[in-house]
XYZ file of C-alpha atoms in Angstrom:
704
model
C -78.365 -76.764 -80.073
C -80.306 -73.546 -80.239
C -82.382 -72.715 -83.274
C -81.472 -69.944 -85.711
C -83.741 -67.470 -87.353
C -83.370 -66.757 -91.050
C -84.479 -63.322 -92.214
C -84.977 -62.578 -95.914
C -84.329 -58.948 -96.805
C -85.211 -57.770 -100.359
C -82.894 -55.098 -101.688
C -84.899 -52.446 -103.490
C -84.110 -52.423 -107.301
C -85.236 -50.248 -110.166
C -88.487 -51.483 -111.670
C -86.816 -52.228 -114.982
C -84.761 -55.060 -113.559
C -86.810 -58.213 -112.910
C -84.181 -60.038 -110.943
C -84.006 -59.703 -107.130
C -81.165 -60.361 -104.774
C -81.783 -61.878 -101.276
C -79.418 -62.094 -98.331
C -79.431 -64.507 -95.389
C -78.844 -63.076 -91.860
C -78.354 -65.477 -88.942
C -79.436 -63.980 -85.524
C -78.431 -66.116 -82.496
C -80.673 -66.419 -79.366
C -79.683 -64.366 -76.300
C -77.563 -66.302 -73.811
C -79.687 -68.281 -71.344
C -79.344 -67.593 -67.594
C -77.192 -70.035 -65.681
C -79.362 -72.631 -63.917
C -79.610 -72.305 -60.107
C -77.762 -75.161 -58.416
C -79.967 -77.695 -56.705
C -78.290 -77.243 -53.339
C -79.084 -73.491 -53.383
C -82.749 -74.117 -54.103
C -82.873 -76.784 -51.404
C -81.270 -74.416 -48.869
C -83.801 -71.708 -49.621
C -86.655 -74.140 -49.245
C -85.295 -75.421 -45.953
C -84.798 -71.890 -44.628
C -88.328 -70.911 -45.636
C -89.747 -74.012 -44.015
C -87.785 -73.509 -40.810
C -88.596 -69.809 -40.448
C -92.244 -70.116 -41.413
C -94.622 -69.127 -38.628
C -96.529 -72.408 -38.865
C -93.294 -74.368 -38.399
C -92.311 -72.291 -35.383
C -95.775 -72.623 -33.855
C -95.749 -76.391 -34.345
C -92.262 -76.733 -32.850
C -93.239 -74.557 -29.912
C -96.359 -76.659 -29.307
C -94.445 -79.964 -29.380
C -91.767 -78.584 -27.053
C -94.342 -77.133 -24.687
C -96.278 -80.349 -24.179
C -93.092 -82.379 -23.825
C -91.773 -79.964 -21.223
C -95.109 -80.083 -19.380
C -94.357 -83.748 -18.599
C -90.848 -82.976 -17.362
C -92.090 -79.999 -15.363
C -94.925 -82.057 -13.880
C -92.471 -84.759 -12.826
C -90.314 -82.124 -11.162
C -93.317 -80.671 -9.320
C -94.549 -84.088 -8.163
C -91.049 -85.043 -7.007
C -90.742 -81.788 -5.091
C -94.129 -82.289 -3.460
C -93.140 -85.831 -2.474
C -89.831 -84.585 -1.087
C -91.553 -81.809 0.846
C -94.044 -84.314 2.224
C -91.361 -86.729 3.407
C -88.809 -84.201 4.675
C -88.664 -80.904 6.538
C -87.721 -78.991 3.365
C -90.990 -77.005 3.381
C -90.391 -75.788 6.924
C -86.786 -74.860 6.154
C -87.906 -72.876 3.108
C -90.555 -70.951 5.027
C -88.061 -70.338 7.839
C -85.559 -68.764 5.441
C -88.265 -66.617 3.831
C -89.401 -65.330 7.228
C -85.823 -64.497 8.211
C -85.259 -62.709 4.904
C -88.395 -60.641 5.489
C -87.230 -59.763 8.992
C -90.261 -61.480 10.580
C -88.444 -63.299 13.361
C -91.632 -64.299 15.187
C -92.828 -66.188 12.127
C -89.338 -67.661 11.729
C -89.434 -69.012 15.288
C -92.892 -70.475 14.676
C -91.755 -72.254 11.506
C -88.708 -73.591 13.314
C -90.956 -75.030 16.031
C -93.248 -76.616 13.425
C -90.269 -78.183 11.713
C -89.042 -79.644 14.988
C -92.470 -81.134 15.707
C -92.497 -82.685 12.229
C -89.079 -84.282 12.837
C -90.200 -85.673 16.185
C -93.321 -87.189 14.663
C -91.302 -88.685 11.804
C -88.849 -90.242 14.271
C -91.691 -91.853 16.194
C -93.170 -93.285 12.998
C -89.818 -94.798 12.035
C -89.352 -96.364 15.445
C -92.845 -97.822 15.207
C -91.895 -99.517 11.943
C -89.416 -101.711 13.832
C -92.278 -103.383 15.733
C -94.900 -103.219 13.028
C -94.195 -106.649 11.327
C -94.748 -108.621 14.556
C -97.733 -106.487 15.467
C -99.130 -106.915 11.985
C -98.714 -110.752 12.148
C -100.410 -110.914 15.511
C -103.179 -108.708 14.296
C -103.643 -110.785 11.156
C -103.778 -114.020 13.136
C -106.291 -112.629 15.564
C -108.361 -111.182 12.748
C -108.262 -114.462 10.780
C -109.243 -116.505 13.805
C -112.089 -114.170 14.637
C -113.166 -114.126 10.987
C -113.192 -117.938 10.662
C -114.904 -118.304 13.983
C -117.535 -115.827 12.978
C -118.168 -117.584 9.684
C -118.469 -120.986 11.478
C -120.955 -119.561 13.964
C -122.908 -118.110 11.054
C -122.892 -121.540 9.355
C -124.090 -123.286 12.543
C -126.935 -120.808 12.809
C -127.890 -121.485 9.164
C -127.695 -125.302 9.709
C -129.979 -125.108 12.751
C -132.420 -122.963 10.822
C -132.467 -125.222 7.735
C -131.852 -128.510 9.631
C -129.146 -129.249 7.041
C -125.638 -130.000 8.469
C -123.956 -129.059 5.151
C -124.861 -125.387 5.677
C -122.211 -125.130 8.390
C -119.491 -124.602 5.727
C -121.653 -122.516 3.362
C -120.339 -119.054 4.598
C -116.741 -120.306 4.396
C -117.223 -121.565 0.846
C -118.851 -118.251 -0.166
C -115.786 -116.323 1.034
C -113.464 -118.740 -0.814
C -115.452 -118.281 -4.033
C -115.366 -114.456 -3.625
C -111.586 -114.520 -3.207
C -111.315 -116.710 -6.289
C -113.417 -114.199 -8.236
C -111.130 -111.340 -7.192
C -108.076 -113.312 -8.334
C -109.741 -113.938 -11.684
C -110.549 -110.242 -12.119
C -106.966 -109.243 -11.293
C -105.616 -111.779 -13.791
C -107.838 -110.328 -16.515
C -107.112 -106.637 -15.736
C -103.436 -106.896 -14.826
C -102.091 -107.257 -18.367
C -103.857 -104.203 -19.883
C -103.175 -102.200 -16.712
C -99.453 -102.873 -17.019
C -99.631 -101.769 -20.659
C -101.530 -98.486 -20.196
C -100.224 -97.682 -16.706
C -97.156 -95.723 -17.935
C -99.338 -93.720 -20.303
C -101.709 -92.850 -17.464
C -98.740 -91.797 -15.339
C -97.418 -89.579 -18.148
C -100.888 -88.084 -18.595
C -101.054 -87.290 -14.883
C -97.623 -85.635 -14.974
C -98.638 -83.669 -18.103
C -101.794 -82.471 -16.358
C -99.805 -81.208 -13.368
C -97.267 -79.467 -15.608
C -99.947 -77.868 -17.810
C -101.841 -76.593 -14.779
C -98.682 -75.007 -13.360
C -97.466 -73.738 -16.772
C -94.215 -75.641 -16.127
C -92.465 -74.718 -19.364
C -90.049 -71.959 -20.458
C -91.571 -68.622 -21.469
C -90.636 -69.080 -25.132
C -92.637 -72.309 -25.326
C -95.823 -71.020 -23.697
C -98.789 -69.720 -25.723
C -98.822 -65.999 -26.469
C -101.477 -65.289 -23.863
C -99.593 -67.103 -21.100
C -96.064 -65.823 -21.698
C -96.429 -62.605 -19.710
C -96.128 -62.828 -15.946
C -97.118 -59.189 -15.666
C -98.773 -58.354 -12.392
C -97.361 -61.217 -10.351
C -96.930 -60.451 -6.635
C -93.604 -58.988 -5.529
C -91.715 -61.449 -3.328
C -88.178 -61.365 -1.896
C -86.949 -63.885 -4.444
C -88.365 -61.840 -7.338
C -86.708 -58.640 -6.049
C -83.339 -60.344 -5.567
C -83.530 -61.949 -9.012
C -84.441 -58.583 -10.572
C -81.423 -56.953 -8.912
C -79.146 -59.829 -9.880
C -80.125 -59.499 -13.548
C -79.750 -55.720 -13.556
C -76.472 -55.827 -15.461
C -74.225 -54.606 -12.634
C -71.341 -57.120 -12.371
C -70.418 -56.239 -8.777
C -74.025 -56.629 -7.647
C -74.487 -59.948 -9.418
C -71.254 -61.338 -8.000
C -72.124 -60.227 -4.465
C -75.590 -61.831 -4.627
C -74.132 -65.075 -5.980
C -71.581 -65.249 -3.166
C -74.096 -64.532 -0.386
C -75.024 -67.558 1.669
C -78.689 -66.525 1.791
C -78.811 -65.761 -1.965
C -79.211 -62.026 -1.333
C -82.128 -62.173 1.110
C -80.223 -60.181 3.733
C -80.143 -57.179 1.375
C -83.890 -56.653 1.694
C -85.981 -55.061 4.395
C -89.470 -56.456 5.048
C -91.702 -55.935 2.018
C -94.644 -53.844 3.194
C -97.874 -52.871 1.486
C -97.797 -49.169 0.566
C -101.049 -47.990 -1.007
C -101.561 -49.501 -4.442
C -98.152 -51.189 -4.351
C -95.388 -52.447 -2.097
C -92.234 -50.879 -0.709
C -88.881 -52.388 0.163
C -85.472 -50.993 1.108
C -82.447 -52.612 -0.528
C -79.040 -52.324 1.141
C -76.527 -52.553 -1.667
C -73.276 -54.494 -1.224
C -69.930 -52.751 -1.163
C -68.808 -51.599 -4.585
C -72.316 -50.835 -5.875
C -73.548 -47.236 -5.833
C -77.143 -46.091 -5.654
C -76.820 -44.107 -8.880
C -76.067 -47.325 -10.788
C -79.433 -48.736 -9.718
C -81.260 -45.454 -10.392
C -79.876 -45.305 -13.906
C -81.332 -48.758 -14.653
C -84.902 -48.008 -13.638
C -86.446 -49.311 -16.849
C -84.540 -52.606 -16.753
C -85.377 -53.072 -13.080
C -89.062 -52.484 -13.821
C -89.006 -55.026 -16.630
C -87.245 -57.553 -14.382
C -90.068 -57.039 -11.872
C -92.659 -57.560 -14.643
C -93.769 -53.939 -14.420
C -93.779 -50.899 -16.672
C -91.200 -48.186 -16.045
C -93.754 -45.749 -14.602
C -94.826 -48.362 -12.050
C -91.431 -48.475 -10.283
C -90.019 -45.547 -8.294
C -86.489 -45.496 -6.879
C -85.657 -43.061 -4.069
C -82.720 -42.649 -1.706
C -83.523 -42.955 2.041
C -81.292 -41.750 4.867
C -79.485 -45.069 5.322
C -76.147 -45.255 3.531
C -75.835 -47.341 0.344
C -79.573 -48.000 0.295
C -82.272 -47.571 -2.337
C -85.992 -47.612 -1.625
C -88.134 -49.338 -4.229
C -91.849 -48.650 -4.564
C -93.495 -51.070 -6.974
C -97.091 -50.467 -8.016
C -99.630 -53.196 -8.533
C -99.833 -53.788 -12.263
C -102.159 -51.205 -13.828
C -103.004 -49.516 -10.521
C -101.561 -46.128 -11.514
C -103.795 -46.016 -14.569
C -106.903 -46.070 -12.392
C -108.371 -42.646 -11.448
C -108.392 -41.509 -7.828
C -111.504 -40.332 -6.034
C -113.033 -36.840 -6.170
C -111.632 -33.924 -4.199
C -113.045 -33.310 -0.701
C -113.751 -29.780 -1.947
C -116.308 -31.272 -4.321
C -117.889 -33.724 -1.882
C -117.984 -31.681 1.362
C -120.085 -28.534 1.031
C -119.270 -27.509 4.592
C -115.480 -27.488 4.178
C -113.655 -24.281 5.066
C -109.982 -23.334 4.918
C -107.458 -22.023 7.412
C -104.495 -20.272 5.810
C -102.269 -20.416 8.888
C -103.027 -23.867 10.308
C -104.789 -25.842 7.600
C -103.603 -27.890 4.643
C -105.088 -27.984 1.167
C -106.375 -31.426 0.079
C -104.413 -31.834 -3.136
C -104.664 -35.532 -3.981
C -103.088 -38.860 -3.024
C -99.516 -40.060 -2.830
C -98.457 -43.354 -4.363
C -99.241 -45.176 -1.135
C -102.864 -44.101 -1.395
C -102.636 -41.709 1.567
C -104.152 -38.244 1.345
C -101.621 -35.629 0.217
C -102.253 -32.240 1.821
C -100.146 -29.117 1.308
C -99.571 -26.276 3.768
C -99.637 -22.889 2.010
C -98.691 -20.755 5.016
C -96.019 -18.199 4.062
C -94.754 -20.271 1.129
C -94.114 -19.013 -2.384
C -95.256 -21.533 -4.981
C -94.076 -22.635 -8.420
C -95.771 -25.284 -10.594
C -94.362 -26.184 -13.982
C -94.632 -28.906 -16.595
C -95.299 -29.549 -20.248
C -98.371 -28.093 -21.902
C -101.755 -29.746 -21.320
C -100.644 -31.870 -18.362
C -102.976 -30.386 -15.713
C -100.891 -27.490 -14.392
C -103.737 -24.967 -14.249
C -106.124 -27.436 -12.577
C -103.513 -28.339 -9.948
C -102.762 -24.667 -9.222
C -106.440 -23.732 -9.251
C -107.380 -26.444 -6.761
C -105.048 -24.835 -4.190
C -106.554 -21.412 -4.822
C -110.066 -22.866 -4.542
C -109.329 -24.301 -1.119
C -107.678 -21.104 0.091
C -110.627 -19.050 -1.141
C -112.710 -20.716 1.583
C -110.700 -18.670 4.110
C -112.483 -15.314 4.022
C -109.385 -13.424 5.179
C -107.356 -14.314 2.061
C -107.093 -11.772 -0.764
C -106.196 -12.577 -4.368
C -104.530 -10.668 -7.192
C -104.753 -12.857 -10.295
C -103.273 -12.714 -13.764
C -104.175 -15.386 -16.304
C -101.902 -14.930 -19.302
C -103.639 -17.715 -21.210
C -106.991 -15.993 -21.148
C -109.333 -18.860 -22.024
C -111.511 -18.627 -18.913
C -109.748 -21.111 -16.629
C -109.891 -18.537 -13.813
C -113.149 -16.802 -14.727
C -114.907 -18.233 -11.652
C -112.739 -15.959 -9.454
C -114.429 -12.871 -10.893
C -116.030 -11.238 -7.879
C -113.653 -13.051 -5.553
C -110.228 -11.722 -6.566
C -109.423 -8.062 -6.030
C -107.849 -8.003 -9.501
C -108.431 -10.482 -12.313
C -106.599 -9.956 -15.596
C -107.167 -12.461 -18.389
C -105.446 -12.440 -21.760
C -102.198 -13.341 -23.568
C -101.246 -10.055 -25.255
C -98.436 -7.653 -24.381
C -101.016 -5.233 -22.961
C -102.171 -7.959 -20.558
C -98.538 -8.590 -19.563
C -98.130 -4.878 -18.843
C -101.228 -4.909 -16.642
C -100.078 -8.052 -14.817
C -96.654 -6.481 -14.266
C -98.240 -3.367 -12.778
C -100.446 -5.605 -10.621
C -97.356 -7.379 -9.229
C -95.602 -4.031 -8.716
C -98.670 -2.864 -6.806
C -98.281 -5.923 -4.578
C -94.655 -4.867 -4.014
C -95.866 -1.437 -2.871
C -98.333 -3.102 -0.508
C -95.515 -5.303 0.798
C -93.353 -2.241 1.472
C -96.230 -0.532 3.263
C -96.675 -3.557 5.497
C -92.961 -3.729 6.213
C -93.040 -0.109 7.446
C -95.912 -0.845 9.836
C -95.259 -1.090 13.587
C -93.910 -4.480 14.723
C -96.586 -7.032 15.569
C -99.124 -5.722 13.061
C -101.153 -8.564 11.537
C -101.900 -8.475 7.821
C -104.352 -10.568 5.801
C -102.765 -13.001 3.330
C -102.346 -11.554 -0.156
C -101.844 -14.168 -2.887
C -100.343 -12.792 -6.104
C -101.097 -15.507 -8.665
C -99.830 -15.487 -12.254
C -100.674 -18.422 -14.506
C -98.630 -18.940 -17.691
C -95.908 -16.723 -16.222
C -93.544 -17.652 -19.055
C -95.541 -15.216 -21.224
C -94.502 -12.373 -18.910
C -90.838 -13.369 -18.892
C -90.777 -13.579 -22.694
C -92.665 -10.291 -23.310
C -90.633 -7.910 -25.550
C -92.575 -4.729 -24.657
C -90.806 -1.765 -23.012
C -92.105 1.218 -21.071
C -91.469 4.924 -21.701
C -88.105 4.693 -19.934
C -87.039 1.798 -22.211
C -87.297 -0.660 -19.334
C -88.434 -4.098 -20.563
C -91.433 -5.757 -18.973
C -90.046 -9.220 -19.713
C -86.582 -10.691 -19.475
C -84.400 -11.435 -16.478
C -82.164 -8.385 -16.228
C -81.806 -5.926 -13.395
C -84.141 -3.472 -15.168
C -86.761 -6.064 -16.165
C -89.930 -4.933 -14.426
C -91.815 -8.227 -13.965
C -88.681 -10.126 -12.989
C -87.635 -7.528 -10.399
C -91.137 -7.290 -8.915
C -91.274 -11.064 -8.444
C -87.792 -11.075 -6.933
C -88.759 -8.390 -4.408
C -91.795 -10.393 -3.275
C -89.650 -13.531 -3.008
C -87.111 -11.679 -0.886
C -89.409 -10.023 1.664
C -93.045 -10.872 0.982
C -93.290 -14.011 3.102
C -92.787 -12.157 6.387
C -95.845 -9.929 5.767
C -98.036 -12.601 4.095
C -97.552 -11.360 0.529
C -97.003 -14.547 -1.475
C -96.133 -15.196 -5.113
C -97.721 -18.164 -6.909
C -96.669 -18.895 -10.484
C -97.567 -21.518 -13.053
C -95.315 -21.990 -16.083
C -94.847 -24.551 -18.823
C -91.863 -26.164 -20.527
C -89.243 -24.409 -18.349
C -86.017 -23.001 -19.765
C -83.512 -20.493 -18.428
C -85.158 -17.850 -20.610
C -88.812 -18.303 -19.655
C -88.128 -19.257 -16.025
C -85.001 -17.498 -14.673
C -82.947 -19.275 -12.038
C -83.422 -16.640 -9.316
C -87.200 -16.832 -9.721
C -87.499 -20.614 -9.610
C -85.150 -20.874 -6.641
C -87.169 -18.274 -4.741
C -90.180 -20.605 -4.410
C -90.570 -22.592 -1.186
C -92.893 -25.139 -2.785
C -91.836 -26.443 -6.185
C -93.929 -28.949 -8.102
C -93.564 -30.399 -11.560
C -95.777 -32.372 -13.892
C -94.369 -34.411 -16.766
C -91.267 -32.881 -18.350
C -89.118 -33.769 -21.319
C -85.578 -33.939 -19.955
C -83.638 -34.322 -16.721
C -82.227 -30.800 -17.130
C -85.782 -29.443 -17.079
C -86.487 -31.538 -13.989
C -83.520 -29.892 -12.266
C -84.837 -26.467 -13.242
C -88.277 -27.290 -11.874
C -87.350 -29.013 -8.605
C -83.675 -28.305 -7.955
C -80.612 -30.535 -7.952
C -81.207 -31.935 -4.474
C -84.630 -33.330 -5.300
C -83.500 -34.865 -8.600
C -80.366 -36.364 -7.040
C -82.641 -37.856 -4.389
C -84.736 -39.671 -6.989
C -87.291 -37.104 -8.189
C -87.896 -37.762 -11.882
C -90.787 -35.780 -13.421
C -89.084 -36.342 -16.767
C -90.008 -40.041 -16.463
C -93.719 -39.317 -16.090
C -95.710 -40.168 -19.204
C -97.106 -37.084 -20.962
C -100.825 -37.490 -21.413
C -101.115 -40.724 -19.444
C -99.858 -39.239 -16.155
C -101.807 -35.999 -16.520
C -102.300 -34.409 -13.095
C -99.446 -36.345 -11.452
C -96.960 -34.046 -9.715
C -93.537 -34.493 -8.175
C -93.438 -32.104 -5.199
C -90.447 -30.755 -3.285
C -91.607 -28.760 -0.268
C -91.518 -28.696 3.507
C -95.241 -27.990 3.423
C -96.177 -31.580 2.579
C -95.406 -34.757 4.486
C -92.523 -36.521 2.741
C -91.282 -39.948 3.905
C -88.140 -39.744 5.993
C -84.994 -39.664 3.924
C -86.698 -38.581 0.697
C -86.443 -35.131 -0.849
C -89.664 -35.245 -2.861
C -92.993 -37.011 -3.125
C -95.191 -37.965 -6.067
C -98.801 -36.793 -5.806
C -101.752 -37.725 -8.008
C -103.921 -34.613 -7.807
C -107.697 -34.481 -7.696
C -109.373 -33.210 -10.840
C -111.835 -30.370 -10.276
C -113.733 -29.404 -13.421
C -114.961 -25.895 -14.241
C -118.528 -26.486 -13.045
C -117.360 -27.790 -9.674
C -114.867 -24.927 -9.382
C -117.709 -22.475 -10.041
C -119.729 -24.034 -7.220
C -116.771 -23.813 -4.813
C -116.144 -20.133 -5.609
C -119.855 -19.441 -5.075
C -119.455 -20.834 -1.564
C -116.333 -18.692 -1.088
C -118.176 -15.555 -2.249
C -120.962 -16.291 0.221
C -118.373 -16.123 3.029
C -117.301 -12.629 1.973
C -118.904 -9.304 1.431
C -119.362 -8.380 -2.214
C -116.011 -7.897 -3.972
C -115.748 -6.115 -7.288
C -112.802 -7.439 -9.252
C -110.673 -5.062 -11.285
C -110.127 -6.373 -14.811
C -107.323 -3.897 -15.496
C -104.901 -1.963 -13.318
C -106.063 1.642 -13.097
C -103.308 4.036 -13.979
C -103.418 7.238 -11.896
C -102.425 10.662 -13.151
C -98.739 10.767 -14.018
C -96.847 12.785 -11.373
C -93.321 14.207 -11.314
C -92.139 13.384 -7.769
C -89.003 15.552 -7.939
C -90.936 18.612 -9.116
C -93.673 18.009 -6.528
C -91.085 17.784 -3.744
C -89.521 21.069 -4.896
C -92.941 22.725 -5.007
C -93.903 21.692 -1.456
C -90.532 22.833 -0.088
C -91.247 26.250 -1.560
C -89.061 29.160 -0.495
C -87.827 27.577 2.719
C -84.052 26.949 2.639
C -84.646 23.489 4.002
C -87.601 21.449 5.252
C -87.833 18.433 7.515
C -88.620 15.188 5.719
C -91.720 14.595 7.874
C -93.106 17.978 6.801
C -92.292 17.220 3.176
C -94.282 13.983 3.421
C -97.259 15.731 4.981
C -97.304 18.397 2.263
C -96.965 15.791 -0.478
C -99.924 13.880 0.967
C -101.951 17.085 1.011
C -100.923 17.799 -2.580
C -102.083 14.387 -3.896
C -103.251 11.753 -1.422
C -103.599 9.048 -4.084
C -100.000 9.400 -5.202
C -98.260 10.240 -1.936
C -100.634 9.246 0.858
C -98.780 6.014 1.623
C -95.268 7.445 1.277
C -92.724 6.853 4.009
C -89.226 8.342 4.529
C -87.914 5.324 2.634
C -89.924 6.273 -0.449
C -88.741 9.891 -0.231
C -85.114 8.796 0.000
C -85.571 6.363 -2.899
C -86.874 9.133 -5.199
C -84.111 11.594 -4.294
C -81.301 9.053 -4.359
C -78.749 9.817 -7.061
C -80.128 13.305 -7.821
C -77.791 15.224 -5.531
C -80.751 16.334 -3.383
C -80.775 13.408 -0.945
C -82.047 14.114 2.602
C -79.316 14.946 5.085
C -79.072 15.691 8.803
C -79.267 19.267 10.095
C -79.433 19.923 13.826
C -80.035 16.187 14.349
C -83.014 15.971 11.994
C -83.347 14.764 8.404
C -84.099 17.660 6.047
C -84.357 18.362 2.317
C -82.549 21.409 0.823
C -84.319 23.819 -1.534
C -81.087 24.659 -3.380
C -80.193 21.016 -3.855
C -83.646 20.367 -5.350
C -83.343 23.301 -7.725
C -79.922 22.119 -8.870
C -81.241 18.563 -9.385
C -84.150 19.834 -11.499
C -81.808 21.985 -13.573
C -79.403 19.122 -14.144
C -82.249 16.765 -15.116
C -83.637 19.263 -17.613
C -80.223 19.783 -19.172
C -79.694 16.025 -19.429
C -83.128 15.581 -20.984
C -82.510 18.351 -23.549
C -79.146 16.875 -24.495
C -80.668 13.412 -24.988
C -83.452 14.837 -27.158
C -80.850 16.590 -29.292
């Protein structure tokens, strides 16, 4: 019964009244919480005890050491079976057949046959062994007794005591009696501790071989990361890939899936194997499970590459040695060989190593180039290493625009004909005019007589996405950026892509984080060599390399940003790609700024002094239509060749390189286009005057 509290409250009264009145108020205790049932508390305690880390560790330890004994017994039994039967030879024979090594298979078959023959002879000998053993024992006993008697006779003669004749025999009898006594003493304890010694031996074998499930092993021994890749491991990894048709087919195969595999060959810092998939399993299903396949092979995702060779329904797996791809490759030959030179037409730039550890060299002859990737992944260094090698060919000329402007290309000052560095709109305008100047040079070369040889001209723009995204416009309201038909940078690049290769005018671009806006489709598809560092998505990978390369297994989006810095996926006919593949992964050499400076110093020594332009010089603005009208003068008409000569005399800088094509281009759409008169192309004075008048009227109307 709960207690009660009695409160005494005094009612205030006037002072004149002596009597007081008190009241009693009973306040009950608050209701007590319901007691927790005993079974609930016991359940919580049991759950806490079971899930406690100490409990789990103890249970795992007990299970591990118990399973070591069972695993050791299994290993010992298998060894005994292999020693008594031809199972070892059969196993090696099947492995050799699965690997396609039929010479080794024939050798193991011969060894197995020799083992069976020897075993048959031993068994036949056992039929005669009891009789032979009895005869041998009798002969041995007789010889032994005879020997002991002779020894006793010799002792008796020496001591002149006839009793010494039996002394050696009695010594042997006493020794045998001693052995029997020792066995009687030891036999009891040996029988008692023998089973424990046997269990200890089995435990030792199991512990040495880690013969326990993964969950029971210590934390440091649970991972089998880095174990060698064998046919059985590959088949098991494919079986557990989560593809029902593949698992069923492997289970039903008589050779447990070994026939699916080609020979496993060493390929650089890993191994390579082709897997012929069974009917009903497509290659894309395996490609889409790259991470799970890598984990089944005890590798990280970036250490397994899946490509599609030429054979139908086949995937090619390249599996790196654990941790090998995190090791740096050696220095570039450009840094170690001071005598190296380049050959634009016949040589190949040493770019790095492929995954097999072979040197990866890229031909740059008449190939436009595009390198893209996320920011800070090594794009500029990879692009610069190609330019550094090509600079060692003294015939190559460079026009360079660095729209980052932090000095990555400063070592080409004095080597490039033009070097523009900076990220502003003004720098984009200058780079655009530089590329348009290369277009003019391309057109001049195209107009040259057939067979004329031209030196290579490399137009290189790093951070080209800045140019495509530039909002600036010229006086005619034409945008410098963008991807429209009047976008100046875009159209200049397109013109070089269309015709530049034939006259050795090549466009090299480096961009980052590609999108349709900062890398238009027509520009990226105009490059012959396309390379990509780490990217974020598969759609970006398709932009960078094209659908064919990605469908064939190229996956720059699976490279690890930061960790795979400098690793490129390349799609090009200028680099040696294994048969059946559409791309190759290259780990590029890193060339730092100091080494790059030394290489460009060697390149400058091969050339005469070159003064680089740091801005495109803008010549005096000319009015071509008015100049054409002025050189025609009062003549009713003038031949186009004479017009060109007079224009050149008027201003050689502006019109010295003009051809009939340029004249036609300027007059096209004005109503004063050249036309034939007496079999020759001429320009009409009246048509020019009318065109000027119409232009002036149009200009006045627009101003109004």
